[in-house]
Structure formats: C-alpha cells, structure tokens
Coordinates of C-alpha atoms in Angstrom, one line a residue:
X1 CA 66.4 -101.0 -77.6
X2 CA 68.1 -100.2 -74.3
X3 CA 65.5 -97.1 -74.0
X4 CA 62.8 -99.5 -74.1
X5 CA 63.2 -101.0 -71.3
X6 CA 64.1 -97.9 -69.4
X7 CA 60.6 -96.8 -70.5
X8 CA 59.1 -100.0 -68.8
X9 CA 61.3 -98.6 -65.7
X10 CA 59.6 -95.6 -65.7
X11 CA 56.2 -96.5 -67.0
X12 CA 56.2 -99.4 -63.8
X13 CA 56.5 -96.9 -61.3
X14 CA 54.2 -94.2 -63.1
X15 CA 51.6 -97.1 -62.8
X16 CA 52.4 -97.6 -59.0
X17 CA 51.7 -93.7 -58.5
X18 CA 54.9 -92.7 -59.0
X19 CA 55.1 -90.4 -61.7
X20 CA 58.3 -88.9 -63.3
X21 CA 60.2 -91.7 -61.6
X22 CA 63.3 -93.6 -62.7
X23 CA 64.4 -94.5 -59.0
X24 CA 61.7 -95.1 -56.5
X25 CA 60.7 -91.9 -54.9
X26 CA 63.2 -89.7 -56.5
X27 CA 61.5 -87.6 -59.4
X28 CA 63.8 -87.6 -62.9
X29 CA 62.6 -85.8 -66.3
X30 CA 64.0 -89.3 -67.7
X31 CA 60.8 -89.7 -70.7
X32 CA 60.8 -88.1 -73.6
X33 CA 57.7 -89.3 -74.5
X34 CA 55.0 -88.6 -72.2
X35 CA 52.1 -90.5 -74.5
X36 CA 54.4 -93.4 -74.9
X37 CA 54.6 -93.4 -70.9
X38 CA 51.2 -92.8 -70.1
X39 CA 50.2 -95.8 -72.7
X40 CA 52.7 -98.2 -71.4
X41 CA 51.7 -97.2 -67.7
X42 CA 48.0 -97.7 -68.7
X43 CA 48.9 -101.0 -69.8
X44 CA 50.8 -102.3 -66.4
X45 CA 47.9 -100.7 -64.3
X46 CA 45.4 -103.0 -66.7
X47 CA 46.8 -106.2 -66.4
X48 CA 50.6 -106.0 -65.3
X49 CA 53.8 -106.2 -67.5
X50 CA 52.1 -109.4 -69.8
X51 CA 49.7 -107.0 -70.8
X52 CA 52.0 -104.5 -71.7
X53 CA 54.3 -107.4 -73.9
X54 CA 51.3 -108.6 -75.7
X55 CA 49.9 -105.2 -76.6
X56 CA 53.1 -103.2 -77.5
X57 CA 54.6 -105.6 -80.6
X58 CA 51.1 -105.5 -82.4
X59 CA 51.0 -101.8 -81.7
X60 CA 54.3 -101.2 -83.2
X61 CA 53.5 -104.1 -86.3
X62 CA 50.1 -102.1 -86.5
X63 CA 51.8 -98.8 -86.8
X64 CA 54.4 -99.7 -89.2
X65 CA 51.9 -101.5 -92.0
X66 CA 49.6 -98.3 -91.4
X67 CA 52.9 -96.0 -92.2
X68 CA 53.4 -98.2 -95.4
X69 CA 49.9 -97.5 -96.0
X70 CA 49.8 -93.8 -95.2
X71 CA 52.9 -93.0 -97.5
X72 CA 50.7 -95.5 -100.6
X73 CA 48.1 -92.4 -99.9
X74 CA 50.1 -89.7 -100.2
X75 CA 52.2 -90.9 -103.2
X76 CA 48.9 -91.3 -104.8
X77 CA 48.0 -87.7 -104.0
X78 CA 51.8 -86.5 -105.1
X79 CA 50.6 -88.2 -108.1
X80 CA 52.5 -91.5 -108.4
X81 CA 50.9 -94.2 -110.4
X82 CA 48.9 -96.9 -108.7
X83 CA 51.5 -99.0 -109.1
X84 CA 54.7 -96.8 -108.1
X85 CA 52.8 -95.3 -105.1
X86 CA 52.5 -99.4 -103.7
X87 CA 56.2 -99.8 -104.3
X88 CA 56.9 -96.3 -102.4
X89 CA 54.6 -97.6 -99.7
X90 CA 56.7 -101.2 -99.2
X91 CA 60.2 -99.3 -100.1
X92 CA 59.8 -97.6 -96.7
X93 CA 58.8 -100.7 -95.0
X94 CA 61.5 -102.7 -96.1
X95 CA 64.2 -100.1 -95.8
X96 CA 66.0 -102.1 -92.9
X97 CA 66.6 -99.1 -90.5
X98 CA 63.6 -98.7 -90.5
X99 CA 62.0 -102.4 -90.4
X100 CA 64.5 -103.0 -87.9
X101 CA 64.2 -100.0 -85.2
X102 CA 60.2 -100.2 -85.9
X103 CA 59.5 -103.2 -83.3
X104 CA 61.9 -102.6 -80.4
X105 CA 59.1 -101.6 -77.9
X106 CA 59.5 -97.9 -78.9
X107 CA 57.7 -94.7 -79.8
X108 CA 59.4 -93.4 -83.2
X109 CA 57.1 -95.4 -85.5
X110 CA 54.0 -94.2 -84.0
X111 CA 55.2 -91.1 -84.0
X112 CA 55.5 -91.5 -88.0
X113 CA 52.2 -92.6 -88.3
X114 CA 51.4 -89.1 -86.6
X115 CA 53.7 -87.0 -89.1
X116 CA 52.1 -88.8 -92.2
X117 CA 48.5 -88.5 -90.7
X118 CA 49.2 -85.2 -89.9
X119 CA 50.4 -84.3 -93.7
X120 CA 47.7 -86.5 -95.1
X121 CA 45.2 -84.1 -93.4
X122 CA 47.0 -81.0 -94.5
X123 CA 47.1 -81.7 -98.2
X124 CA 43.0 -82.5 -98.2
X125 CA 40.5 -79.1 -98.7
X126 CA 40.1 -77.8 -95.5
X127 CA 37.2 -77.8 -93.2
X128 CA 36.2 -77.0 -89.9
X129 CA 36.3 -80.8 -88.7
X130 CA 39.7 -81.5 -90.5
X131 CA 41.4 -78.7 -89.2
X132 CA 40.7 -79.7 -85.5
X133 CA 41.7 -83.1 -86.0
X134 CA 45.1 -81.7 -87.9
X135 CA 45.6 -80.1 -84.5
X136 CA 44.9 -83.2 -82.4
X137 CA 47.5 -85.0 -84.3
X138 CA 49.7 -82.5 -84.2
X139 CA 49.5 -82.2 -80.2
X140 CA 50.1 -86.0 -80.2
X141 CA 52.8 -86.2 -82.0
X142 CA 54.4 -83.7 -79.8
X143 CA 53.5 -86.2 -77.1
X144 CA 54.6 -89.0 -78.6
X145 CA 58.4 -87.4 -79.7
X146 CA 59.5 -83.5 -79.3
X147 CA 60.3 -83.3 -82.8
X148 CA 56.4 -83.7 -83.4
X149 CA 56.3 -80.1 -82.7
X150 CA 58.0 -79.3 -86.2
X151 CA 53.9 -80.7 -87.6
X152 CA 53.0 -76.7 -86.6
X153 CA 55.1 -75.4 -90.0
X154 CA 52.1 -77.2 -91.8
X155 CA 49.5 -74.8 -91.0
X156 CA 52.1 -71.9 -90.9
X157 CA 52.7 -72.3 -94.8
X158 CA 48.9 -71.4 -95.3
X159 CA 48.9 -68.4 -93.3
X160 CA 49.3 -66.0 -95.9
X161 CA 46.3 -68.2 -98.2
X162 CA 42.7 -66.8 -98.0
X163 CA 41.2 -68.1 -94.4
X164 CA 44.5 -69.3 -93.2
X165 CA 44.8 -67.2 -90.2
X166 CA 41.6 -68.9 -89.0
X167 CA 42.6 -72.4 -90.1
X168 CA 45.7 -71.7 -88.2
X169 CA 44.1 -70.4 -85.4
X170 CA 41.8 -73.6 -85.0
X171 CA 44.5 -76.1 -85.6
X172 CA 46.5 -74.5 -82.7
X173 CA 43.9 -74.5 -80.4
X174 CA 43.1 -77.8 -80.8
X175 CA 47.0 -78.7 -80.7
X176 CA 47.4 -77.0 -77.2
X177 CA 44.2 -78.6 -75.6
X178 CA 45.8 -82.3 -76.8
X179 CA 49.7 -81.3 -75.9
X180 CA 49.8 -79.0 -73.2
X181 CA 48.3 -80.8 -70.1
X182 CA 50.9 -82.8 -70.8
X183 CA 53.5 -80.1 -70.8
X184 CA 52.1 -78.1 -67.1
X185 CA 51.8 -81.8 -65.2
X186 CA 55.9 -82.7 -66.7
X187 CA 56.6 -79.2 -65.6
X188 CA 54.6 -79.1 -62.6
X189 CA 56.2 -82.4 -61.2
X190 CA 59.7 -82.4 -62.7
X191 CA 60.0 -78.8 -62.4
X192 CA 61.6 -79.1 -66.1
X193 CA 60.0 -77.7 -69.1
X194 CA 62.1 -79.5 -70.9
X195 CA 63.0 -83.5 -70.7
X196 CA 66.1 -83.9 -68.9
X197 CA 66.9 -86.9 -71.2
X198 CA 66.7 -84.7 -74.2
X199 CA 69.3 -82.4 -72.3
X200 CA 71.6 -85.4 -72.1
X201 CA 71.3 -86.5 -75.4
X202 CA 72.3 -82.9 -76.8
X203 CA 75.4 -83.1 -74.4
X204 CA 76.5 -86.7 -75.0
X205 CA 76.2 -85.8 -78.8
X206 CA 79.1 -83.7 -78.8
X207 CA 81.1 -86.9 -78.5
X208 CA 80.4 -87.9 -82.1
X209 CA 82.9 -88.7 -84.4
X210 CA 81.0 -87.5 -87.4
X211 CA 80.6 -83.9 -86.0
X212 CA 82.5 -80.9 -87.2
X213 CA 83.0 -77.9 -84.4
X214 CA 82.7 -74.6 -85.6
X215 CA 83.9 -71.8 -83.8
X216 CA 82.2 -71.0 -80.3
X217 CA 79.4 -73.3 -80.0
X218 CA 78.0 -74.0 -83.8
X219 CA 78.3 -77.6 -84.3
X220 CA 77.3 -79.6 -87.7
X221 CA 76.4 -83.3 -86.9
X222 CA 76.6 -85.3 -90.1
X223 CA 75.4 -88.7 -89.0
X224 CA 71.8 -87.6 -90.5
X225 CA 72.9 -86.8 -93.7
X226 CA 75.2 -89.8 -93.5
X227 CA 72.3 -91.9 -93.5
X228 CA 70.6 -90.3 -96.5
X229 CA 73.5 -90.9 -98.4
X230 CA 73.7 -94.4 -97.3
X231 CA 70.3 -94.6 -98.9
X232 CA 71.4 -92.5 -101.9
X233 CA 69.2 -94.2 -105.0
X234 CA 65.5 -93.5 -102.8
X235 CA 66.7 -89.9 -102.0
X236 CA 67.9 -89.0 -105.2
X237 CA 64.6 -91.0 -106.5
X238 CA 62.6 -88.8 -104.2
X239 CA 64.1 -85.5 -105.0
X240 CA 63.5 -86.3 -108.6
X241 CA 60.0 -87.2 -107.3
X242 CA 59.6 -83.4 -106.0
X243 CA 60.9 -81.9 -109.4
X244 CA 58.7 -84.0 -111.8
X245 CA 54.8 -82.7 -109.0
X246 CA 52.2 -81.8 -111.2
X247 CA 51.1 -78.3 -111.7
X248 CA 48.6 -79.2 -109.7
X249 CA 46.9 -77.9 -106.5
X250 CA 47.2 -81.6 -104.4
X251 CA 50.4 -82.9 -105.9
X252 CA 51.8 -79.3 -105.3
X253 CA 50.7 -79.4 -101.4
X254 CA 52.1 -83.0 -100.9
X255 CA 55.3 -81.7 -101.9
X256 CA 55.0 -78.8 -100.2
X257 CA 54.5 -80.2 -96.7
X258 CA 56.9 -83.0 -97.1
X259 CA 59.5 -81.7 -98.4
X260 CA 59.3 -78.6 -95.7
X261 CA 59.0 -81.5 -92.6
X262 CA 62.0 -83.3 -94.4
X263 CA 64.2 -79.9 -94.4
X264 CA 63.4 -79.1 -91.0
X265 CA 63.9 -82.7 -89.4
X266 CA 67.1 -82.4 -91.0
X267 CA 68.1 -79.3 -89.9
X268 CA 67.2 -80.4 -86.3
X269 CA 69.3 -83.2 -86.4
X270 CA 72.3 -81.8 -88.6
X271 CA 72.7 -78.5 -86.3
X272 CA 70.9 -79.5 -83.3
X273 CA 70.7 -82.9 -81.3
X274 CA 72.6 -85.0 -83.7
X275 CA 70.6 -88.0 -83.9
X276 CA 72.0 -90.2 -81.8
X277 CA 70.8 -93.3 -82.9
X278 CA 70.2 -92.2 -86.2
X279 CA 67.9 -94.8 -87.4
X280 CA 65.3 -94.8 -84.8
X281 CA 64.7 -91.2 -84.5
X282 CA 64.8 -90.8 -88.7
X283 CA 62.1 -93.1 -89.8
X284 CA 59.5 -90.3 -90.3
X285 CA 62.0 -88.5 -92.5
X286 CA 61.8 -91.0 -94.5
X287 CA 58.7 -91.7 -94.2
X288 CA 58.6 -88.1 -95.8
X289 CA 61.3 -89.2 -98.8
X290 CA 58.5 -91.8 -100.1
X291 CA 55.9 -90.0 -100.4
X292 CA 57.9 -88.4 -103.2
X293 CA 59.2 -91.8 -104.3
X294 CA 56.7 -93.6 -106.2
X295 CA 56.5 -90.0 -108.4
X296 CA 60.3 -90.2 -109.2
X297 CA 60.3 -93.5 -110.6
X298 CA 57.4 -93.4 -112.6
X299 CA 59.6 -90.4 -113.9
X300 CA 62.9 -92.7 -114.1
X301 CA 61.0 -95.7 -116.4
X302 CA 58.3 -92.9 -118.2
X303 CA 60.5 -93.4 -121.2
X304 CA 62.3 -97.0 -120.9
X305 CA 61.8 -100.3 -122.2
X306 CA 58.9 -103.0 -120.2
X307 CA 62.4 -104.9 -118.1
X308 CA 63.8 -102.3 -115.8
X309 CA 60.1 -101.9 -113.7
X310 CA 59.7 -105.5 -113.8
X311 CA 62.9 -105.7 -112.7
X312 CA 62.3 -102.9 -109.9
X313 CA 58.9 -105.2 -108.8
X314 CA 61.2 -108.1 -108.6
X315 CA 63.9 -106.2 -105.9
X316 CA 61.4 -104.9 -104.1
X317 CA 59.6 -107.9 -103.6
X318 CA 62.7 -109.7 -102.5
X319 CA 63.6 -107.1 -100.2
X320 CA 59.8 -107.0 -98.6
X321 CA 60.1 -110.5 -98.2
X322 CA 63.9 -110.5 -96.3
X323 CA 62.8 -107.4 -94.0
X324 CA 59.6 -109.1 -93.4
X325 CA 61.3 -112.0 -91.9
X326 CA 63.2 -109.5 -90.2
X327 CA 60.2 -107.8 -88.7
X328 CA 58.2 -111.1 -87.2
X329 CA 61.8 -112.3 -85.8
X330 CA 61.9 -108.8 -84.0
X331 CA 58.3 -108.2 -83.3
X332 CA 58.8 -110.2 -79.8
X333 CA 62.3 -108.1 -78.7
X334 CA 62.2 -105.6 -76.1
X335 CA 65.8 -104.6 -76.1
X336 CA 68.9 -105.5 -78.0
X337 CA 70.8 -106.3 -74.8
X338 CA 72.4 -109.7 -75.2
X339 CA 71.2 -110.4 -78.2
X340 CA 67.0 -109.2 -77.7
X341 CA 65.1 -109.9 -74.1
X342 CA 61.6 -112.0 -75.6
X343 CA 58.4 -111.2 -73.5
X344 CA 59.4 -114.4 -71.5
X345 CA 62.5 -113.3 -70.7
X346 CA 61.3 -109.8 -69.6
X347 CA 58.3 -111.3 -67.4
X348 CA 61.6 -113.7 -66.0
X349 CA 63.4 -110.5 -65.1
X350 CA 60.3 -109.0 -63.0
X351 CA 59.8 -112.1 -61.6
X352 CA 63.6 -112.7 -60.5
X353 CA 64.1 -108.7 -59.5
X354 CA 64.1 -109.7 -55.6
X355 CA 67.0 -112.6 -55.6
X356 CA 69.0 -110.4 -58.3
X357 CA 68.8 -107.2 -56.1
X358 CA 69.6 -109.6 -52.5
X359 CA 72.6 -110.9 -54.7
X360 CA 73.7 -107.6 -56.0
X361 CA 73.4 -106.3 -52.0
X362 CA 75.5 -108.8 -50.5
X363 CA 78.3 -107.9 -53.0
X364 CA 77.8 -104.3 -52.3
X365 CA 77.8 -104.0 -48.9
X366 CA 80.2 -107.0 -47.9
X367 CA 82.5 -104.8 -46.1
X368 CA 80.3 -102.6 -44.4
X369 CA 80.0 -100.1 -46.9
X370 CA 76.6 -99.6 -47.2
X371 CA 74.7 -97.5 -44.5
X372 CA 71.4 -99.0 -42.7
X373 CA 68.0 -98.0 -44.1
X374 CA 69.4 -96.1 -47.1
X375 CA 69.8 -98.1 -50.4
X376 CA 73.4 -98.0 -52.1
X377 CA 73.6 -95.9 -55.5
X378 CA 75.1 -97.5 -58.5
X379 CA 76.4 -96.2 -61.7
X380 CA 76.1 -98.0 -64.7
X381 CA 76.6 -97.6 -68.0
X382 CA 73.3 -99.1 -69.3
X383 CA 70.4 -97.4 -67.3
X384 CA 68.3 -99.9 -68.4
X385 CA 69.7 -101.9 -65.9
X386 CA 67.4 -100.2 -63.3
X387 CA 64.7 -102.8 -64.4
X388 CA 66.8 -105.4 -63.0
X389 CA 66.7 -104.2 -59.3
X390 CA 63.8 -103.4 -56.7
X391 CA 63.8 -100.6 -54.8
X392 CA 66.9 -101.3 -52.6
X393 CA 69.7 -100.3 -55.1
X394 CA 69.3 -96.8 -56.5
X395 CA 70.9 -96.2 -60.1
X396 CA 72.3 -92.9 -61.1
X397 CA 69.2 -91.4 -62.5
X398 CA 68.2 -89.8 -65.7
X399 CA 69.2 -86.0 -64.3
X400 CA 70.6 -85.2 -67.9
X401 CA 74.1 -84.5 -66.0
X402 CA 74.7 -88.2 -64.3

C-alpha cells in the first residue's frame, strides 16, 4: 500500500538518526506503528533498503501461514474436528481481503499473529511463565497497531476468577515493560501521546459515504460491518460456531476471548475510527471469526449426507489454490501505486531520488519562486510521494491537520 512506502520514508530517516521524521529534520508523529518502524529501520541500518525488500515479503508470507496455523490451534481448542479446524485455518487464508492486504509491506498481519498468540495463551491453564509472556505479546501488539491495546480485556475477564487479580497484575507488568518505552520516547520526541496519523485518520473518516451522523458528534461508521456482511456465510458459520462450544472449560474460554476481541474491534471501528481501509486493518477480526469456524460447520454437516463436506473440501481447496497465486504474485509489491512498485523498482527509485528531485526543482523554482537555502514545500495527495525526493523538496507532513 501507499502507507508502506511512507513507512520506508520514515523508517530511512529513523535509520539515519532521524527519528519521528517524515521530512528531513522536521519531527512528525507520522507512524502508527512504532515496532513496525523500529524493524524496518533496523533493517536499512543492517544492509540498506535491499535488505529491508528481501526480509519484509518472507516476514509478511511467514506471518500469514503462522496466522492460518494459529487459528488451526485454536479451532481445535474451540473444539472443531481435525478436519474442520484445517479448513477454518485455510478459510482465513484464502479470504482474499485478507490474502490480498497480507503482503503489501505492512504491519496488520503481524499484528494478527500477535492477537491470535496472545488468545492462544489466554485459553491455556495459567502459569507464572505464560502469564508474562501473555503480557509481552500484549505490549507488542500495542507496538505493532494501537488497536493491540484491546489484548488487555483478556486478562480483565479473569479478574473476578480465583488468582486473577495476580495473573492480571503480572500480565500487565510485563505488558508495560514491552510497550511503554515505546510510548515516553514517541512522546518524549513528538511531544504527542498519541500518533498524529491516527488523528488524521479519525478526521478524514468523517468523509465516508457509509457513515450515519448522529446528533452532536456520535457517528456510526458501517464500512466494518459492511465487510462482515460481504462475508456473510463464514460469519454466520462462525456465530453458529459460538452457539454449538462445548460445556467445556477450554472450548468455553476460546469463545470467550474471541468473541469479546471480535465485539470490541468492531465497536472501535463501527463508533470510532471507521476503518478506513477496511480490509487491512480487519484481518485479525477475522482472524477471530475462524477460530469459531471450523466448530460451526462441523455443526452445519453433523447431520447431512457424505457430499456437501466433500463438496466444502473441494471449494476450499479451489479457493486456497486461486488466493495462493494471488499471494506469491503480491509477495514482491511494496505499494499498489501504478499497478505495485517490485523490490527492483523500489531500489530504482532510491537510486534515481537525486535526478527526480533536480528535475522536480527546476520546475518549481523556474520563475524565481523559490528562496535560496530553504527547500520548497509541496503538497500532494499521496504522501508516499516523499520517497521520491531527497532532502531539497519538503512535503506537507504527517501533522494529522495537513
């Protein structure tokens, strides 16, 4: 996506030293990932932008099979047949908003693997050693995407349980040591608690189309629930899923914890941000859906004839196969601008950034516009555009107001 490559912007200059910086020297909460940053920054500082392009796609094709796998385990756990918790597993895999926004050089499916890890943890007996590591998670998924701070309603739903005031206790300890350095040093440099990106986003949201206004300032965003319908059969499937849990103390939990993350990712994104672009920020919701997926149609064929499950295998096969060419013919795209930038056309941008930005200059500044020693600002619709252009041009930054 576009995003991505504003990420490379940023994560370039945090590399160099500057930190928090969309235009050289000028300081803009622009990230709203600091882990996804601080990876990508890593990267550059290891072995320049071709690390970065040969480590990010198996990243992202690593964290989506291990998100296929993850939901497999818990569908299992919800108690989904060895064969229906497989199919819940590739269902999410295949499901092409998520296939599809999975390898554009992004955070969102990491941050998926961190929601499932984090539930996958939850459900298990506690311990001493679990409960820290739920708390590490946690704290990274908060790093990885804001919404990763929803993860602390997992331990809040034991709190009233024998020894869940100390389980909660330890997992947010552990949460806080992993999150909030990240949190002071984005404050202490920005001098923004919160991402001024996110800001944006909840303003430019109000421009929706599917959006009802409410008096004063209540708004109801239905592009979330838009896209659940759009998916209709693995929702319902899913809530049917959630009706059929065994009494049971694991299958209970499972459904528990997934469907309280589902309800309040929803909620976020129905009365709060929006979701602008839907189908990048929803994967872990429905992530969420299949755990409960593999459960519902075990319920749906318990009492049918042998065709409609082999039937079921044979669609979901054909659709793993069709998104899976999808993924590999992604897994080299850094944004969808003109049709995808490959990693050679991204290392030909860095290595043409000098002619592009004398070009853009002598346009510019033909008629004496521009002042001596102090680089011309331009606005443009597609911030990403600021990987295009060294140091002399200045885009309007990533203030959340621009």
């Amino acid at each position: 996506s576009g995003d991505a490559v504003i990420h490379l912007s940023i994560s370039e200059r945090a590399a160099a030293g500057g930190w928090f910086e969309f235009n050289p020297g000028e300081v803009a909460s622009g990230s709203t990932s600091f882990a996804w940053t601080l990876l990508e920054s890593t990267l550059i500082r290891l072995g320049g932008m071709s690390l970065l392009l040969w480590v990010i796609p198996v990243v992202l094709l690593a964290a989506l099979l291990g998100c296929g796998a993850l939901v497999r385990h818990l569908a299992r756990a919800a108690g989904a047949s060895p064969l229906t918790a497989t199919l819940a597993g590739v269902t999410f895999i295949a499901i092409p908003a998520v296939t599809y926004n999975a390898l554009l050089g992004m955070e969102n499916i990491v941050h998926t693997c961190a929601v499932l890890g984090a539930l996958a943890l939850w459900v298990a007996p506690g311990t001493v050693a679990r409960d820290v590591a739920l708390g590490a998670v946690i704290g990274l998924a908060a790093m990885l995407r804001p919404e990763g701070v929803l993860l602390g309603a997992l331990p809040l739903l034991d709190a009233r349980t024998p020894g869940g005031v100390p389980r909660l206790l330890r997992v947010a300890l552990a949460a806080l040591v992993v999150f909030a350095p990240s949190v002071i040093v984005h404050a202490t440099v920005t001098g923004h608690l919160v991402p001024g990106s996110g800001v944006s986003r909840l303003m430019a949201v109000r421009r929706e189309s599917l959006s009802l206004h409410l008096a004063g300032p209540v708004w109801i965003y239905l592009t979330a629930l838009s896209r659940f319908v759009v998916y209709l059969p693995i929702t319902l499937l899913a809530l049917l899923g959630a009706r059929a849990t065994p009494d049971e103390a694991l299958p209970r939990r499972v459904r528990r914890g997934a469907l309280t993350l589902f309800a309040l990712g929803l909620a976020l994104y129905t009365v709060g941000t929006g979701a602008a672009h839907v189908g990048r920020l929803t994967q872990w919701l429905f992530a969420l859906l299949c755990t409960l997926l593999g459960l519902g149609i075990d319920t749906t064929l318990r009492a049918s004839s042998p065709w409609p499950r082999r039937l079921l295998v044979a669609l979901t096969a054909l659709h793993a196969l069709l998104c899976a060419g999808e993924t590999f013919a992604r897994m080299r795209d850094i944004s969808q601008r003109h049709g995808g930038w490959d990693r050679a056309e991204v290392l030909s941008h860095v290595a043409r950034r000098a002619d592009a930005t004398t070009r853009a200059l002598s346009l510019f500044c033909a008629d004496g516009c521009c002042r001596a020693g102090v680089p011309p600002t331009v606005a443009m619709v597609e911030a990403q555009l600021r990987f295009d252009y060294d140091a002399r041009i200045r885009i309007a930054s990533l203030d959340g107001r621009t």
